[in-house]
């Protein structure tokens, strides 16, 4: 074998080896690029999700600040103040009603019914049925009693104590001798 033949033989192998090496290098570069592209896509997707999440958090913070959580607490305290604490508080409230009625020339008697009514959705609150009887202080005050009854009802409905008017009945014909008022007063269940 001559040197030229040997070089041709080795040259053929070296070309094959070189093509193989270049192919292997290109394949490796392609594999790395594909792997990196996948990682780049995942990073981009993660960045996009973080971006949207940060905007969502900012929106929630805005909504929360606009909701005025302090106002919610104040409203809950105000609602709690509208509830009667116990039956002693109920008796005190009746005395206040009697005083208000007296300034209008009316008298009020009351009867608390023995039943208590659960309030749906509230575990610590009950309604106590109460019957009020309202009448003029003197028979000579029957004239204009309807107007006084209406004024009393208006004050009753604007009272700070939470109650539900159930029925109002005026009796006594044109003289309006007396008015019966049925209502449910809201009271704390522990009472």
Tab-separated table of C-alpha atoms in Angstrom:
chain	number	residue	atom	x	y	z
A	1	UNK	CA	0.000	0.000	0.000
A	2	UNK	CA	1.416	3.263	-0.995
A	3	UNK	CA	1.292	6.412	0.881
A	4	UNK	CA	-1.218	7.971	-1.465
A	5	UNK	CA	-3.531	5.058	-1.092
A	6	UNK	CA	-3.177	5.226	2.658
A	7	UNK	CA	-3.906	8.955	2.663
A	8	UNK	CA	-6.940	8.407	0.475
A	9	UNK	CA	-8.177	5.699	2.781
A	10	UNK	CA	-7.522	7.785	5.916
A	11	UNK	CA	-8.912	10.889	4.143
A	12	UNK	CA	-12.169	9.026	3.456
A	13	UNK	CA	-12.412	8.089	7.103
A	14	UNK	CA	-11.484	11.548	8.264
A	15	UNK	CA	-14.165	13.028	6.071
A	16	UNK	CA	-16.696	10.614	7.495
A	17	UNK	CA	-15.452	11.295	11.001
A	18	UNK	CA	-15.561	15.024	10.374
A	19	UNK	CA	-19.123	14.825	8.948
A	20	UNK	CA	-20.112	12.657	11.882
A	21	UNK	CA	-18.498	15.083	14.356
A	22	UNK	CA	-20.174	18.081	12.697
A	23	UNK	CA	-23.503	16.251	12.644
A	24	UNK	CA	-23.109	15.272	16.276
A	25	UNK	CA	-22.199	18.859	17.205
A	26	UNK	CA	-25.179	20.243	15.285
A	27	UNK	CA	-27.458	17.651	16.889
A	28	UNK	CA	-26.156	18.572	20.331
A	29	UNK	CA	-26.640	22.284	19.617
A	30	UNK	CA	-30.167	21.551	18.359
A	31	UNK	CA	-30.939	19.526	21.497
A	32	UNK	CA	-29.605	22.284	23.754
A	33	UNK	CA	-31.631	24.885	21.828
A	34	UNK	CA	-34.813	22.828	22.111
A	35	UNK	CA	-34.243	22.316	25.819
A	36	UNK	CA	-33.468	25.986	26.333
A	37	UNK	CA	-36.490	27.066	24.255
A	38	UNK	CA	-38.709	24.928	26.450
A	39	UNK	CA	-37.185	26.496	29.562
A	40	UNK	CA	-37.514	29.978	28.042
A	41	UNK	CA	-41.176	29.290	27.247
A	42	UNK	CA	-41.786	28.067	30.812
A	43	UNK	CA	-40.043	31.130	32.242
A	44	UNK	CA	-42.093	33.412	29.992
A	45	UNK	CA	-45.288	31.639	31.002
A	46	UNK	CA	-44.325	31.912	34.682
A	47	UNK	CA	-43.524	35.624	34.282
A	48	UNK	CA	-46.847	36.190	32.568
A	49	UNK	CA	-48.716	34.361	35.348
A	50	UNK	CA	-46.856	36.429	37.965
A	51	UNK	CA	-47.735	39.607	36.081
A	52	UNK	CA	-51.449	38.722	35.972
A	53	UNK	CA	-51.396	37.616	39.614
A	54	UNK	CA	-49.805	40.897	40.716
A	55	UNK	CA	-52.525	42.806	38.841
A	56	UNK	CA	-55.197	40.639	40.450
A	57	UNK	CA	-53.720	41.306	43.891
A	58	UNK	CA	-53.651	45.042	43.160
A	59	UNK	CA	-57.316	44.901	42.094
A	60	UNK	CA	-58.244	43.018	45.268
A	61	UNK	CA	-56.380	45.559	47.396
A	62	UNK	CA	-58.258	48.353	45.659
A	63	UNK	CA	-61.587	46.616	46.227
A	64	UNK	CA	-60.707	45.950	49.868
A	65	UNK	CA	-59.729	49.558	50.492
A	66	UNK	CA	-62.961	50.708	48.875
A	67	UNK	CA	-64.986	48.312	51.033
A	68	UNK	CA	-64.046	50.328	54.126
A	69	UNK	CA	-63.547	47.495	56.627
A	70	UNK	CA	-63.705	50.033	59.462
A	71	UNK	CA	-67.222	50.934	58.333
A	72	UNK	CA	-68.206	47.264	58.516
A	73	UNK	CA	-67.046	47.105	62.139
A	74	UNK	CA	-68.872	50.339	62.946
A	75	UNK	CA	-72.048	49.071	61.296
A	76	UNK	CA	-71.821	45.809	63.248
A	77	UNK	CA	-71.400	47.760	66.490
A	78	UNK	CA	-74.353	49.977	65.594
A	79	UNK	CA	-76.486	46.906	64.811
A	80	UNK	CA	-75.442	45.354	68.122
A	81	UNK	CA	-76.482	48.534	69.939
A	82	UNK	CA	-79.952	48.211	68.418
A	83	UNK	CA	-80.449	44.890	70.196
A	84	UNK	CA	-81.790	44.839	73.715
A	85	UNK	CA	-79.316	43.133	76.050
A	86	UNK	CA	-81.810	41.416	78.346
A	87	UNK	CA	-85.256	41.737	79.916
A	88	UNK	CA	-84.058	44.480	82.279
A	89	UNK	CA	-83.071	46.486	79.216
A	90	UNK	CA	-86.491	45.679	77.718
A	91	UNK	CA	-88.221	47.032	80.860
A	92	UNK	CA	-86.102	50.190	80.681
A	93	UNK	CA	-87.063	50.622	77.027
A	94	UNK	CA	-90.760	50.293	77.957
A	95	UNK	CA	-90.313	53.031	80.568
A	96	UNK	CA	-88.786	55.265	77.886
A	97	UNK	CA	-91.753	54.531	75.598
A	98	UNK	CA	-94.141	55.449	78.392
A	99	UNK	CA	-92.279	58.732	78.964
A	100	UNK	CA	-92.373	59.582	75.241
A	101	UNK	CA	-96.068	58.760	75.074
A	102	UNK	CA	-96.759	60.900	78.132
A	103	UNK	CA	-95.277	63.949	76.389
A	104	UNK	CA	-97.913	63.403	73.677
A	105	UNK	CA	-100.750	63.018	76.155
A	106	UNK	CA	-100.848	59.226	75.783
A	107	UNK	CA	-100.433	56.295	78.130
A	108	UNK	CA	-98.866	52.963	77.207
A	109	UNK	CA	-99.256	49.586	78.845
A	110	UNK	CA	-97.424	46.525	77.632
A	111	UNK	CA	-97.540	42.774	77.842
A	112	UNK	CA	-94.592	40.549	76.971
A	113	UNK	CA	-95.736	37.229	75.566
A	114	UNK	CA	-93.898	34.204	76.974
A	115	UNK	CA	-92.821	32.847	73.584
A	116	UNK	CA	-89.544	33.648	71.876
A	117	UNK	CA	-89.051	33.457	68.134
A	118	UNK	CA	-85.760	32.393	66.562
A	119	UNK	CA	-84.373	34.726	63.913
A	120	UNK	CA	-83.262	32.743	60.837
A	121	UNK	CA	-79.579	33.253	60.127
A	122	UNK	CA	-78.805	34.639	63.596
A	123	UNK	CA	-77.894	32.311	66.440
A	124	UNK	CA	-77.476	34.947	69.127
A	125	UNK	CA	-80.698	36.881	68.507
A	126	UNK	CA	-84.352	36.173	69.298
A	127	UNK	CA	-87.571	38.086	68.810
A	128	UNK	CA	-89.815	38.677	71.801
A	129	UNK	CA	-93.513	39.260	70.966
A	130	UNK	CA	-94.907	42.312	72.756
A	131	UNK	CA	-98.406	43.809	72.850
A	132	UNK	CA	-98.722	47.539	73.485
A	133	UNK	CA	-101.959	49.255	74.370
A	134	UNK	CA	-101.906	53.003	73.755
A	135	UNK	CA	-104.706	55.321	74.874
A	136	UNK	CA	-105.197	59.010	75.769
A	137	UNK	CA	-104.291	60.034	79.319
A	138	UNK	CA	-107.774	61.444	79.877
A	139	UNK	CA	-111.071	60.757	78.095
A	140	UNK	CA	-111.289	64.448	77.208
A	141	UNK	CA	-108.195	63.976	75.015
A	142	UNK	CA	-109.968	61.566	72.652
A	143	UNK	CA	-110.343	64.427	70.183
A	144	UNK	CA	-107.295	64.260	67.912
A	145	UNK	CA	-106.178	60.883	69.252
A	146	UNK	CA	-105.558	59.529	65.738
A	147	UNK	CA	-102.887	62.180	65.111
A	148	UNK	CA	-101.247	61.368	68.447
A	149	UNK	CA	-101.336	57.653	67.654
A	150	UNK	CA	-99.701	58.286	64.286
A	151	UNK	CA	-97.017	60.448	65.898
A	152	UNK	CA	-96.392	57.725	68.501
A	153	UNK	CA	-96.107	55.083	65.746
A	154	UNK	CA	-93.674	57.282	63.815
A	155	UNK	CA	-91.488	57.700	66.908
A	156	UNK	CA	-91.743	53.989	67.609
A	157	UNK	CA	-90.641	53.097	64.070
A	158	UNK	CA	-87.727	55.569	64.251
A	159	UNK	CA	-86.563	54.234	67.622
A	160	UNK	CA	-83.006	52.905	67.883
A	161	UNK	CA	-84.230	49.544	69.186
A	162	UNK	CA	-84.620	46.880	66.489
A	163	UNK	CA	-88.247	45.764	66.250
A	164	UNK	CA	-90.756	44.568	63.697
A	165	UNK	CA	-94.268	46.009	63.741
A	166	UNK	CA	-96.682	43.106	63.317
A	167	UNK	CA	-100.073	44.772	63.575
A	168	UNK	CA	-101.707	48.059	64.477
A	169	UNK	CA	-105.371	48.273	65.398
A	170	UNK	CA	-107.290	51.369	66.488
A	171	UNK	CA	-110.524	50.728	68.384
A	172	UNK	CA	-113.275	52.908	69.716
A	173	UNK	CA	-114.892	54.327	66.618
A	174	UNK	CA	-114.539	58.011	65.837
A	175	UNK	CA	-113.213	58.683	69.312
A	176	UNK	CA	-110.287	56.297	68.825
A	177	UNK	CA	-110.436	55.106	72.415
A	178	UNK	CA	-107.244	53.042	72.184
A	179	UNK	CA	-104.681	51.575	69.820
A	180	UNK	CA	-103.253	48.065	70.014
A	181	UNK	CA	-99.772	47.522	68.616
A	182	UNK	CA	-98.252	44.071	68.157
A	183	UNK	CA	-94.517	43.977	67.623
A	184	UNK	CA	-91.505	41.726	67.855
A	185	UNK	CA	-88.569	43.222	69.738
A	186	UNK	CA	-85.115	41.866	68.900
A	187	UNK	CA	-83.157	40.805	71.972
A	188	UNK	CA	-79.878	38.979	72.528
A	189	UNK	CA	-80.522	35.249	72.935
A	190	UNK	CA	-78.418	34.995	76.085
A	191	UNK	CA	-81.004	37.132	77.863
